[in-house]
């Protein structure tokens, strides 16, 4: 069975060109980039190239890039760094729809006595800038707001947010793990102070990421020890991963146009056909500005997990809007924050496409999803009631 992979916001396939680029750095060019000899030096040069490539995709300076292990590390580091740099400021602002890689550290800090404001979103997943304006004050050390939501693809107005944050002298961090490679970014003309990205979301390998830190922004390292990354992130570099990330960033720049035309068109067609062929369906965040590859669809009166299982039997990989915690299926915190009704949140499925998605994949998803939803609605008491109403 050929798999149809529509779960690219979870992780992506490593691009073959990326794999070829990283391959020699395991068994042949395995030197430590910090070594004085030529063998390490050639690896160091390749890391420098990766830094230039990563910076180019962000419109940043190479020295503003700190390589690390993942998006989670970048988020934790940015928040912690800001609090250490401004010890007199005890307030953090974030949103209710962040990834746990931001929400969990913030909530842990709240338990330690920091004041944490979690901004709300409207029914389409959009922020209120007035709520942000009212929340930010001279006590705010850092505002951490994601660039784009991993579940709905909703994109926040990052530059407008940054302008408000700057008025009170706070630092502005954005979790851009889902945005990098999907929409154009330009740190040279941005209000963002720090930005996290993750390799495995943009066709590089897992276990590598980067934190952008604007020149002049005070930074306190999370990992201390060796002098790697100019003492900003100690630990022997994941050389192959970093080289992969650099190549992936170079390719992402080349594919940006494709992402915003062909991939977007496939996403729009998938959405339009689902809405046309299946009753009682809504697109979560459908009225908001969104990433071109993401679509979160709520099928009323069905369980997301059941949809996923039946799709999986047909070779289709997507994800649901629920998190299985302690045996009970809780609708995701993102959909709950948006006030998506219970009957919809439970049946929410996220399809996330990539440059590897084809029109045939979309045809197959459309063909298979219609009978799956019909079948599941026939099985559930609510669904039967709904079908009986016609
Ligand atoms: N932030 C967002 C928005 C994400 O979607 C993810 C991963 O799903 C992360 C952070 C965590 O990234 P990583 O898996 O690289 O730690």
mmCIF file of C-alpha atoms and ligand atoms in Angstrom:
data_model
loop_
_atom_site.group_PDB
_atom_site.id
_atom_site.type_symbol
_atom_site.label_atom_id
_atom_site.label_comp_id
_atom_site.label_asym_id
_atom_site.label_seq_id
_atom_site.Cartn_x
_atom_site.Cartn_y
_atom_site.Cartn_z
ATOM 1 C CA UNK A 1 0.000 0.000 0.000
ATOM 2 C CA UNK A 2 1.439 3.373 -0.987
ATOM 3 C CA UNK A 3 1.227 5.796 1.886
ATOM 4 C CA UNK A 4 -0.344 9.193 1.395
ATOM 5 C CA UNK A 5 1.430 11.372 3.838
ATOM 6 C CA UNK A 6 -0.631 14.393 4.877
ATOM 7 C CA UNK A 7 0.924 14.913 8.305
ATOM 8 C CA UNK A 8 3.764 17.260 7.442
ATOM 9 C CA UNK A 9 3.168 19.547 10.424
ATOM 10 C CA UNK A 10 4.112 16.554 12.596
ATOM 11 C CA UNK A 11 7.288 15.884 10.661
ATOM 12 C CA UNK A 12 8.548 15.863 7.072
ATOM 13 C CA UNK A 13 10.405 13.540 4.789
ATOM 14 C CA UNK A 14 14.106 14.356 4.533
ATOM 15 C CA UNK A 15 14.778 15.746 1.081
ATOM 16 C CA UNK A 16 17.118 13.410 -0.855
ATOM 17 C CA UNK A 17 19.444 16.322 -1.638
ATOM 18 C CA UNK A 18 19.574 17.090 2.093
ATOM 19 C CA UNK A 19 20.377 13.465 2.855
ATOM 20 C CA UNK A 20 23.168 13.419 0.266
ATOM 21 C CA UNK A 21 24.607 16.598 1.757
ATOM 22 C CA UNK A 22 24.716 15.171 5.287
ATOM 23 C CA UNK A 23 25.765 11.613 4.362
ATOM 24 C CA UNK A 24 29.584 12.092 4.293
ATOM 25 C CA UNK A 25 29.565 13.577 7.783
ATOM 26 C CA UNK A 26 28.954 10.237 9.525
ATOM 27 C CA UNK A 27 31.629 7.776 8.330
ATOM 28 C CA UNK A 28 34.067 9.882 6.296
ATOM 29 C CA UNK A 29 34.161 13.487 7.494
ATOM 30 C CA UNK A 30 33.455 12.730 11.127
ATOM 31 C CA UNK A 31 35.904 15.202 12.655
ATOM 32 C CA UNK A 32 35.019 17.437 15.556
ATOM 33 C CA UNK A 33 34.551 20.976 14.203
ATOM 34 C CA UNK A 34 36.327 22.375 17.281
ATOM 35 C CA UNK A 35 39.547 20.428 16.547
ATOM 36 C CA UNK A 36 42.607 22.364 15.426
ATOM 37 C CA UNK A 37 43.565 19.898 12.661
ATOM 38 C CA UNK A 38 42.493 20.016 9.030
ATOM 39 C CA UNK A 39 40.062 17.148 9.584
ATOM 40 C CA UNK A 40 37.966 19.178 12.015
ATOM 41 C CA UNK A 41 38.489 22.371 10.048
ATOM 42 C CA UNK A 42 36.710 21.073 6.979
ATOM 43 C CA UNK A 43 33.659 20.264 9.103
ATOM 44 C CA UNK A 44 33.766 23.728 10.669
ATOM 45 C CA UNK A 45 33.719 25.288 7.212
ATOM 46 C CA UNK A 46 30.665 23.251 6.303
ATOM 47 C CA UNK A 47 28.922 24.386 9.498
ATOM 48 C CA UNK A 48 29.702 27.966 8.551
ATOM 49 C CA UNK A 49 28.089 27.338 5.183
ATOM 50 C CA UNK A 50 25.005 25.896 6.932
ATOM 51 C CA UNK A 51 24.855 28.998 9.109
ATOM 52 C CA UNK A 52 24.968 31.248 6.050
ATOM 53 C CA UNK A 53 22.215 29.231 4.365
ATOM 54 C CA UNK A 54 19.974 29.257 7.446
ATOM 55 C CA UNK A 55 20.505 32.987 7.916
ATOM 56 C CA UNK A 56 19.712 33.636 4.253
ATOM 57 C CA UNK A 57 16.291 31.980 4.535
ATOM 58 C CA UNK A 58 15.461 34.199 7.521
ATOM 59 C CA UNK A 59 16.969 37.390 6.113
ATOM 60 C CA UNK A 60 19.314 37.368 9.113
ATOM 61 C CA UNK A 61 23.066 37.717 9.717
ATOM 62 C CA UNK A 62 24.926 34.389 10.107
ATOM 63 C CA UNK A 63 26.149 35.317 13.586
ATOM 64 C CA UNK A 64 22.512 35.692 14.687
ATOM 65 C CA UNK A 65 21.960 31.935 14.228
ATOM 66 C CA UNK A 66 22.549 29.551 17.141
ATOM 67 C CA UNK A 67 22.226 25.886 16.199
ATOM 68 C CA UNK A 68 20.556 23.637 18.737
ATOM 69 C CA UNK A 69 18.613 20.375 18.972
ATOM 70 C CA UNK A 70 14.982 21.283 18.216
ATOM 71 C CA UNK A 71 12.168 23.785 18.319
ATOM 72 C CA UNK A 72 11.437 22.885 21.914
ATOM 73 C CA UNK A 73 14.981 23.823 22.931
ATOM 74 C CA UNK A 74 14.791 27.147 21.092
ATOM 75 C CA UNK A 75 11.526 28.053 22.815
ATOM 76 C CA UNK A 76 12.723 27.107 26.292
ATOM 77 C CA UNK A 77 16.036 28.892 25.757
ATOM 78 C CA UNK A 78 14.468 32.135 24.520
ATOM 79 C CA UNK A 79 12.049 32.432 27.434
ATOM 80 C CA UNK A 80 14.644 31.547 30.036
ATOM 81 C CA UNK A 81 17.218 33.866 28.517
ATOM 82 C CA UNK A 82 14.866 36.852 28.616
ATOM 83 C CA UNK A 83 14.035 36.242 32.278
ATOM 84 C CA UNK A 84 17.716 36.014 33.169
ATOM 85 C CA UNK A 85 18.577 39.098 31.141
ATOM 86 C CA UNK A 86 15.814 41.162 32.803
ATOM 87 C CA UNK A 87 15.633 39.756 36.358
ATOM 88 C CA UNK A 88 13.634 42.753 37.580
ATOM 89 C CA UNK A 89 10.824 42.013 35.121
ATOM 90 C CA UNK A 90 8.486 39.234 36.299
ATOM 91 C CA UNK A 91 5.794 39.101 33.638
ATOM 92 C CA UNK A 92 5.517 36.817 30.582
ATOM 93 C CA UNK A 93 2.916 37.039 27.843
ATOM 94 C CA UNK A 94 1.992 34.178 25.576
ATOM 95 C CA UNK A 95 -1.196 32.792 24.030
ATOM 96 C CA UNK A 96 -3.571 29.972 24.857
ATOM 97 C CA UNK A 97 -2.886 28.301 21.509
ATOM 98 C CA UNK A 98 0.900 27.912 21.728
ATOM 99 C CA UNK A 99 2.588 24.562 21.322
ATOM 100 C CA UNK A 100 3.333 22.836 24.657
ATOM 101 C CA UNK A 101 6.997 23.706 24.022
ATOM 102 C CA UNK A 102 6.040 27.269 25.025
ATOM 103 C CA UNK A 103 2.981 26.716 27.204
ATOM 104 C CA UNK A 104 4.590 24.205 29.552
ATOM 105 C CA UNK A 105 7.668 26.298 30.418
ATOM 106 C CA UNK A 106 5.412 29.338 30.909
ATOM 107 C CA UNK A 107 3.050 27.445 33.194
ATOM 108 C CA UNK A 108 5.997 26.060 35.152
ATOM 109 C CA UNK A 109 7.280 29.613 35.582
ATOM 110 C CA UNK A 110 3.843 30.694 36.824
ATOM 111 C CA UNK A 111 4.185 28.084 39.580
ATOM 112 C CA UNK A 112 7.514 29.678 40.499
ATOM 113 C CA UNK A 113 5.903 33.082 40.994
ATOM 114 C CA UNK A 114 6.112 34.724 37.584
ATOM 115 C CA UNK A 115 2.991 36.491 36.322
ATOM 116 C CA UNK A 116 1.936 34.791 33.091
ATOM 117 C CA UNK A 117 -0.729 36.145 30.758
ATOM 118 C CA UNK A 118 -2.157 33.759 28.175
ATOM 119 C CA UNK A 119 -3.925 35.782 25.488
ATOM 120 C CA UNK A 120 -7.181 34.407 24.120
ATOM 121 C CA UNK A 121 -8.179 33.904 20.491
ATOM 122 C CA UNK A 122 -11.492 34.314 18.712
ATOM 123 C CA UNK A 123 -13.510 31.593 16.992
ATOM 124 C CA UNK A 124 -11.204 31.719 13.972
ATOM 125 C CA UNK A 125 -8.057 31.451 16.076
ATOM 126 C CA UNK A 126 -7.158 35.139 15.742
ATOM 127 C CA UNK A 127 -5.564 37.243 18.489
ATOM 128 C CA UNK A 128 -6.897 40.555 19.731
ATOM 129 C CA UNK A 129 -4.159 43.169 19.504
ATOM 130 C CA UNK A 130 -6.103 45.285 22.002
ATOM 131 C CA UNK A 131 -5.874 42.477 24.540
ATOM 132 C CA UNK A 132 -2.116 42.349 23.958
ATOM 133 C CA UNK A 133 -1.830 46.147 24.243
ATOM 134 C CA UNK A 134 -3.660 46.035 27.567
ATOM 135 C CA UNK A 135 -1.514 43.179 28.885
ATOM 136 C CA UNK A 136 2.018 44.358 28.084
ATOM 137 C CA UNK A 137 3.614 46.641 30.653
ATOM 138 C CA UNK A 138 6.972 47.725 32.096
ATOM 139 C CA UNK A 139 7.113 44.468 34.090
ATOM 140 C CA UNK A 140 6.924 42.309 30.940
ATOM 141 C CA UNK A 141 10.225 40.575 30.238
ATOM 142 C CA UNK A 142 9.187 38.573 27.200
ATOM 143 C CA UNK A 143 6.276 38.089 24.863
ATOM 144 C CA UNK A 144 6.353 34.675 23.178
ATOM 145 C CA UNK A 145 3.770 34.318 20.418
ATOM 146 C CA UNK A 146 3.879 31.727 17.686
ATOM 147 C CA UNK A 147 4.201 32.734 14.051
ATOM 148 C CA UNK A 148 1.771 30.111 12.811
ATOM 149 C CA UNK A 149 -0.338 27.564 14.616
ATOM 150 C CA UNK A 150 0.602 23.924 14.135
ATOM 151 C CA UNK A 151 -2.998 22.662 14.314
ATOM 152 C CA UNK A 152 -4.958 25.211 12.313
ATOM 153 C CA UNK A 153 -2.198 26.937 10.332
ATOM 154 C CA UNK A 154 -3.515 30.344 11.499
ATOM 155 C CA UNK A 155 -0.780 32.968 11.032
ATOM 156 C CA UNK A 156 -0.523 35.755 13.607
ATOM 157 C CA UNK A 157 0.284 39.382 12.627
ATOM 158 C CA UNK A 158 3.807 39.122 13.975
ATOM 159 C CA UNK A 159 5.068 42.559 12.995
ATOM 160 C CA UNK A 160 2.067 44.356 14.501
ATOM 161 C CA UNK A 161 2.489 42.314 17.665
ATOM 162 C CA UNK A 162 6.203 43.151 17.776
ATOM 163 C CA UNK A 163 5.524 46.878 17.438
ATOM 164 C CA UNK A 164 3.236 46.770 20.503
ATOM 165 C CA UNK A 165 5.756 44.737 22.498
ATOM 166 C CA UNK A 166 8.601 47.136 21.694
ATOM 167 C CA UNK A 167 6.680 50.120 23.108
ATOM 168 C CA UNK A 168 7.200 48.677 26.602
ATOM 169 C CA UNK A 169 10.794 47.531 26.088
ATOM 170 C CA UNK A 170 10.023 43.812 26.394
ATOM 171 C CA UNK A 171 11.691 41.154 24.258
ATOM 172 C CA UNK A 172 9.692 39.484 21.523
ATOM 173 C CA UNK A 173 10.152 35.805 20.734
ATOM 174 C CA UNK A 174 8.253 33.869 18.117
ATOM 175 C CA UNK A 175 7.949 30.119 17.727
ATOM 176 C CA UNK A 176 8.240 29.953 13.951
ATOM 177 C CA UNK A 177 8.613 26.171 13.805
ATOM 178 C CA UNK A 178 5.631 25.861 11.454
ATOM 179 C CA UNK A 179 6.230 29.071 9.513
ATOM 180 C CA UNK A 180 9.829 28.701 8.346
ATOM 181 C CA UNK A 181 9.931 27.424 4.787
ATOM 182 C CA UNK A 182 6.200 27.968 4.301
ATOM 183 C CA UNK A 183 5.944 31.748 4.268
ATOM 184 C CA UNK A 184 8.592 34.383 3.514
ATOM 185 C CA UNK A 185 10.403 35.803 6.541
ATOM 186 C CA UNK A 186 12.768 38.743 6.721
ATOM 187 C CA UNK A 187 14.427 39.388 10.037
ATOM 188 C CA UNK A 188 16.298 42.378 8.573
ATOM 189 C CA UNK A 189 13.023 44.307 8.655
ATOM 190 C CA UNK A 190 11.341 42.708 11.610
ATOM 191 C CA UNK A 191 10.368 43.495 15.184
ATOM 192 C CA UNK A 192 11.223 39.934 16.247
ATOM 193 C CA UNK A 193 14.111 39.599 18.724
ATOM 194 C CA UNK A 194 14.282 35.804 18.847
ATOM 195 C CA UNK A 195 12.832 33.106 16.617
ATOM 196 C CA UNK A 196 12.829 29.313 16.950
ATOM 197 C CA UNK A 197 12.860 26.860 14.068
ATOM 198 C CA UNK A 198 13.129 23.099 13.757
ATOM 199 C CA UNK A 199 14.858 21.042 11.060
ATOM 200 C CA UNK A 200 12.422 18.148 10.867
ATOM 201 C CA UNK A 201 9.539 20.427 9.914
ATOM 202 C CA UNK A 202 11.299 21.572 6.750
ATOM 203 C CA UNK A 203 12.725 18.403 5.236
ATOM 204 C CA UNK A 204 15.930 18.248 7.294
ATOM 205 C CA UNK A 205 16.601 15.537 9.861
ATOM 206 C CA UNK A 206 15.208 15.289 13.372
ATOM 207 C CA UNK A 207 17.245 16.492 16.325
ATOM 208 C CA UNK A 208 18.444 19.788 14.888
ATOM 209 C CA UNK A 209 17.062 23.287 15.119
ATOM 210 C CA UNK A 210 18.140 26.875 15.460
ATOM 211 C CA UNK A 211 17.413 29.927 17.520
ATOM 212 C CA UNK A 212 17.737 33.289 15.818
ATOM 213 C CA UNK A 213 18.852 35.997 18.244
ATOM 214 C CA UNK A 214 18.968 39.533 16.881
ATOM 215 C CA UNK A 215 22.333 41.269 17.202
ATOM 216 C CA UNK A 216 22.364 43.394 20.357
ATOM 217 C CA UNK A 217 19.590 41.463 22.116
ATOM 218 C CA UNK A 218 20.838 40.321 25.526
ATOM 219 C CA UNK A 219 21.200 36.539 25.536
ATOM 220 C CA UNK A 220 21.914 34.092 28.351
ATOM 221 C CA UNK A 221 22.760 30.549 27.257
ATOM 222 C CA UNK A 222 20.710 27.600 28.462
ATOM 223 C CA UNK A 223 23.410 24.972 27.838
ATOM 224 C CA UNK A 224 26.766 25.949 29.264
ATOM 225 C CA UNK A 225 30.078 24.133 29.099
ATOM 226 C CA UNK A 226 32.144 24.210 25.908
ATOM 227 C CA UNK A 227 32.618 27.176 23.613
ATOM 228 C CA UNK A 228 30.544 25.882 20.715
ATOM 229 C CA UNK A 229 28.241 28.361 18.989
ATOM 230 C CA UNK A 230 30.400 31.180 20.425
ATOM 231 C CA UNK A 231 29.558 29.969 23.947
ATOM 232 C CA UNK A 232 25.846 30.470 23.323
ATOM 233 C CA UNK A 233 25.010 26.747 23.100
ATOM 234 C CA UNK A 234 27.555 24.396 24.576
ATOM 235 C CA UNK A 235 27.877 20.801 23.421
ATOM 236 C CA UNK A 236 29.575 19.155 20.460
ATOM 237 C CA UNK A 237 27.596 20.066 17.388
ATOM 238 C CA UNK A 238 25.206 17.726 15.616
ATOM 239 C CA UNK A 239 27.321 18.312 12.537
ATOM 240 C CA UNK A 240 25.374 16.171 10.063
ATOM 241 C CA UNK A 241 22.101 17.623 11.353
ATOM 242 C CA UNK A 242 23.332 21.197 11.070
ATOM 243 C CA UNK A 243 24.579 20.559 7.538
ATOM 244 C CA UNK A 244 21.183 19.035 6.743
ATOM 245 C CA UNK A 245 19.396 22.060 8.156
ATOM 246 C CA UNK A 246 21.522 24.419 6.083
ATOM 247 C CA UNK A 247 20.750 22.544 2.877
ATOM 248 C CA UNK A 248 17.064 22.275 3.811
ATOM 249 C CA UNK A 249 16.911 26.034 4.344
ATOM 250 C CA UNK A 250 18.525 26.647 0.976
ATOM 251 C CA UNK A 251 15.951 24.383 -0.688
ATOM 252 C CA UNK A 252 13.074 25.870 1.317
ATOM 253 C CA UNK A 253 13.933 29.264 -0.165
ATOM 254 C CA UNK A 254 13.764 27.767 -3.644
ATOM 255 C CA UNK A 255 10.442 26.003 -2.932
ATOM 256 C CA UNK A 256 8.687 28.945 -1.240
ATOM 257 C CA UNK A 257 6.958 29.899 -4.456
ATOM 258 C CA UNK A 258 5.782 26.306 -5.001
ATOM 259 C CA UNK A 259 4.514 26.124 -1.423
ATOM 260 C CA UNK A 260 2.470 29.270 -1.911
ATOM 261 C CA UNK A 261 1.059 28.350 -5.306
ATOM 262 C CA UNK A 262 0.879 24.598 -6.041
ATOM 263 C CA UNK A 263 0.701 23.365 -2.440
ATOM 264 C CA UNK A 264 -1.803 26.079 -1.522
ATOM 265 C CA UNK A 265 -3.958 25.173 -4.536
ATOM 266 C CA UNK A 266 -3.977 21.499 -3.507
ATOM 267 C CA UNK A 267 -4.930 22.442 0.051
ATOM 268 C CA UNK A 268 -7.718 24.719 -1.216
ATOM 269 C CA UNK A 269 -9.060 21.991 -3.499
ATOM 270 C CA UNK A 270 -9.027 19.417 -0.708
ATOM 271 C CA UNK A 271 -10.919 21.789 1.544
ATOM 272 C CA UNK A 272 -13.430 22.870 -1.085
ATOM 273 C CA UNK A 273 -14.226 19.294 -2.105
ATOM 274 C CA UNK A 274 -14.672 18.128 1.479
ATOM 275 C CA UNK A 275 -17.031 21.043 2.131
ATOM 276 C CA UNK A 276 -18.920 20.320 -1.087
ATOM 277 C CA UNK A 277 -19.284 16.574 -0.611
ATOM 278 C CA UNK A 278 -19.826 16.174 3.138
ATOM 279 C CA UNK A 279 -22.514 17.963 5.161
ATOM 280 C CA UNK A 280 -21.864 19.494 8.591
ATOM 281 C CA UNK A 281 -18.202 20.194 8.138
ATOM 282 C CA UNK A 282 -16.330 23.347 9.085
ATOM 283 C CA UNK A 283 -12.789 24.498 8.539
ATOM 284 C CA UNK A 284 -11.173 25.514 11.819
ATOM 285 C CA UNK A 285 -9.648 28.954 11.329
ATOM 286 C CA UNK A 286 -10.956 29.021 7.774
ATOM 287 C CA UNK A 287 -11.634 32.769 7.816
ATOM 288 C CA UNK A 288 -8.183 33.664 9.175
ATOM 289 C CA UNK A 289 -4.902 34.103 7.340
ATOM 290 C CA UNK A 290 -3.350 30.634 7.240
ATOM 291 C CA UNK A 291 -0.268 28.684 6.191
ATOM 292 C CA UNK A 292 -0.608 27.420 2.633
ATOM 293 C CA UNK A 293 -0.188 23.741 3.542
ATOM 294 C CA UNK A 294 -2.498 23.269 6.523
ATOM 295 C CA UNK A 295 -6.172 22.496 6.795
ATOM 296 C CA UNK A 296 -8.008 21.550 9.955
ATOM 297 C CA UNK A 297 -11.436 20.176 9.208
ATOM 298 C CA UNK A 298 -14.125 19.481 11.806
ATOM 299 C CA UNK A 299 -16.502 16.672 10.909
ATOM 300 C CA UNK A 300 -19.480 16.920 13.214
ATOM 301 C CA UNK A 301 -20.813 13.841 15.031
ATOM 302 C CA UNK A 302 -17.730 11.638 14.543
ATOM 303 C CA UNK A 303 -14.620 10.841 16.554
ATOM 304 C CA UNK A 304 -11.374 12.095 15.064
ATOM 305 C CA UNK A 305 -9.524 8.970 16.185
ATOM 306 C CA UNK A 306 -11.984 6.737 14.360
ATOM 307 C CA UNK A 307 -11.495 8.784 11.182
ATOM 308 C CA UNK A 308 -7.724 8.520 11.551
ATOM 309 C CA UNK A 309 -7.843 4.750 11.991
ATOM 310 C CA UNK A 310 -10.049 4.191 8.960
ATOM 311 C CA UNK A 311 -7.951 6.562 6.868
ATOM 312 C CA UNK A 312 -4.824 4.800 8.053
ATOM 313 C CA UNK A 313 -6.266 1.499 6.762
ATOM 314 C CA UNK A 314 -6.412 3.187 3.365
ATOM 315 C CA UNK A 315 -2.834 4.382 3.679
ATOM 316 C CA UNK A 316 -3.716 7.995 4.491
ATOM 317 C CA UNK A 317 -1.734 9.661 7.290
ATOM 318 C CA UNK A 318 -3.159 12.744 8.969
ATOM 319 C CA UNK A 319 -3.663 13.751 12.600
ATOM 320 C CA UNK A 320 -6.537 14.612 14.881
ATOM 321 C CA UNK A 321 -7.317 17.610 17.030
ATOM 322 C CA UNK A 322 -7.372 15.554 20.194
ATOM 323 C CA UNK A 323 -4.714 14.492 22.603
ATOM 324 C CA UNK A 324 -5.112 11.160 24.289
ATOM 325 C CA UNK A 325 -4.453 12.005 27.917
ATOM 326 C CA UNK A 326 -5.053 9.591 30.770
ATOM 327 C CA UNK A 327 -7.286 7.401 28.673
ATOM 328 C CA UNK A 328 -9.826 10.107 27.867
ATOM 329 C CA UNK A 329 -9.930 11.865 24.528
ATOM 330 C CA UNK A 330 -9.693 15.548 25.240
ATOM 331 C CA UNK A 331 -10.234 17.960 22.367
ATOM 332 C CA UNK A 332 -7.043 19.907 21.719
ATOM 333 C CA UNK A 333 -6.342 23.035 23.761
ATOM 334 C CA UNK A 334 -6.165 25.007 20.517
ATOM 335 C CA UNK A 335 -9.672 24.098 19.396
ATOM 336 C CA UNK A 336 -10.994 24.597 22.920
ATOM 337 C CA UNK A 337 -9.402 28.058 23.074
ATOM 338 C CA UNK A 338 -11.160 28.863 19.789
ATOM 339 C CA UNK A 339 -14.456 27.793 21.309
ATOM 340 C CA UNK A 340 -14.976 25.139 18.638
ATOM 341 C CA UNK A 341 -18.129 23.269 19.750
ATOM 342 C CA UNK A 342 -17.502 19.933 21.417
ATOM 343 C CA UNK A 343 -19.190 17.941 18.627
ATOM 344 C CA UNK A 344 -16.830 19.557 16.091
ATOM 345 C CA UNK A 345 -13.622 19.590 18.117
ATOM 346 C CA UNK A 346 -13.871 15.837 18.630
ATOM 347 C CA UNK A 347 -14.102 15.174 14.929
ATOM 348 C CA UNK A 348 -11.320 17.519 13.841
ATOM 349 C CA UNK A 349 -8.678 16.251 11.463
ATOM 350 C CA UNK A 350 -5.568 18.103 10.368
ATOM 351 C CA UNK A 351 -4.259 17.533 6.883
ATOM 352 C CA UNK A 352 -0.847 19.099 6.347
ATOM 353 C CA UNK A 353 0.684 18.919 2.875
ATOM 354 C CA UNK A 354 4.182 19.407 1.520
ATOM 355 C CA UNK A 355 6.029 19.714 -1.756
ATOM 356 C CA UNK A 356 5.868 15.918 -2.000
ATOM 357 C CA UNK A 357 2.053 15.908 -1.994
ATOM 358 C CA UNK A 358 0.571 15.229 -5.419
ATOM 359 C CA UNK A 359 -2.802 15.913 -7.034
ATOM 360 C CA UNK A 360 -3.361 12.139 -7.036
ATOM 361 C CA UNK A 361 -2.885 12.129 -3.244
ATOM 362 C CA UNK A 362 -5.578 14.783 -2.921
ATOM 363 C CA UNK A 363 -7.901 12.800 -5.232
ATOM 364 C CA UNK A 364 -7.423 9.712 -3.054
ATOM 365 C CA UNK A 365 -8.077 11.556 0.205
ATOM 366 C CA UNK A 366 -11.275 13.064 -1.210
ATOM 367 C CA UNK A 367 -12.412 9.692 -2.569
ATOM 368 C CA UNK A 368 -11.785 7.846 0.707
ATOM 369 C CA UNK A 369 -12.920 10.409 3.263
ATOM 370 C CA UNK A 370 -16.510 10.686 2.014
ATOM 371 C CA UNK A 371 -17.554 7.053 2.699
ATOM 372 C CA UNK A 372 -15.510 6.999 5.930
ATOM 373 C CA UNK A 373 -17.474 9.904 7.406
ATOM 374 C CA UNK A 374 -20.783 8.476 6.156
ATOM 375 C CA UNK A 375 -19.942 5.104 7.720
ATOM 376 C CA UNK A 376 -18.910 6.570 11.064
ATOM 377 C CA UNK A 377 -21.977 8.776 11.272
ATOM 378 C CA UNK A 378 -24.128 5.685 10.712
ATOM 379 C CA UNK A 379 -22.389 4.000 13.632
ATOM 380 C CA UNK A 380 -22.712 6.789 16.196
ATOM 381 C CA UNK A 381 -26.042 7.560 17.953
ATOM 382 C CA UNK A 382 -25.633 11.319 17.350
ATOM 383 C CA UNK A 383 -24.615 10.674 13.794
ATOM 384 C CA UNK A 384 -27.658 8.463 13.153
ATOM 385 C CA UNK A 385 -29.905 11.154 14.592
ATOM 386 C CA UNK A 386 -28.268 13.696 12.318
ATOM 387 C CA UNK A 387 -28.549 11.446 9.243
ATOM 388 C CA UNK A 388 -32.199 10.699 10.033
ATOM 389 C CA UNK A 389 -32.942 14.444 9.989
ATOM 390 C CA UNK A 390 -31.585 14.293 6.473
HETATM 391 N N1 LIG B 1 6.447 24.556 18.088
HETATM 392 C C1 LIG B 1 5.538 24.191 17.177
HETATM 393 C C2 LIG B 1 4.573 25.209 16.666
HETATM 394 C C3 LIG B 1 5.507 22.872 16.711
HETATM 395 O O1 LIG B 1 4.597 22.513 15.804
HETATM 396 C C4 LIG B 1 6.438 21.946 17.230
HETATM 397 C C5 LIG B 1 6.396 20.527 16.813
HETATM 398 O O2 LIG B 1 5.341 19.978 16.514
HETATM 399 C C6 LIG B 1 7.374 22.382 18.161
HETATM 400 C C7 LIG B 1 7.352 23.693 18.572
HETATM 401 C C8 LIG B 1 8.395 21.455 18.734
HETATM 402 O O3 LIG B 1 9.428 21.279 17.799
HETATM 403 P P1 LIG B 1 10.497 20.100 18.001
HETATM 404 O O4 LIG B 1 9.780 18.842 17.661
HETATM 405 O O5 LIG B 1 11.589 20.412 17.037
HETATM 406 O O6 LIG B 1 10.947 20.169 19.400
#
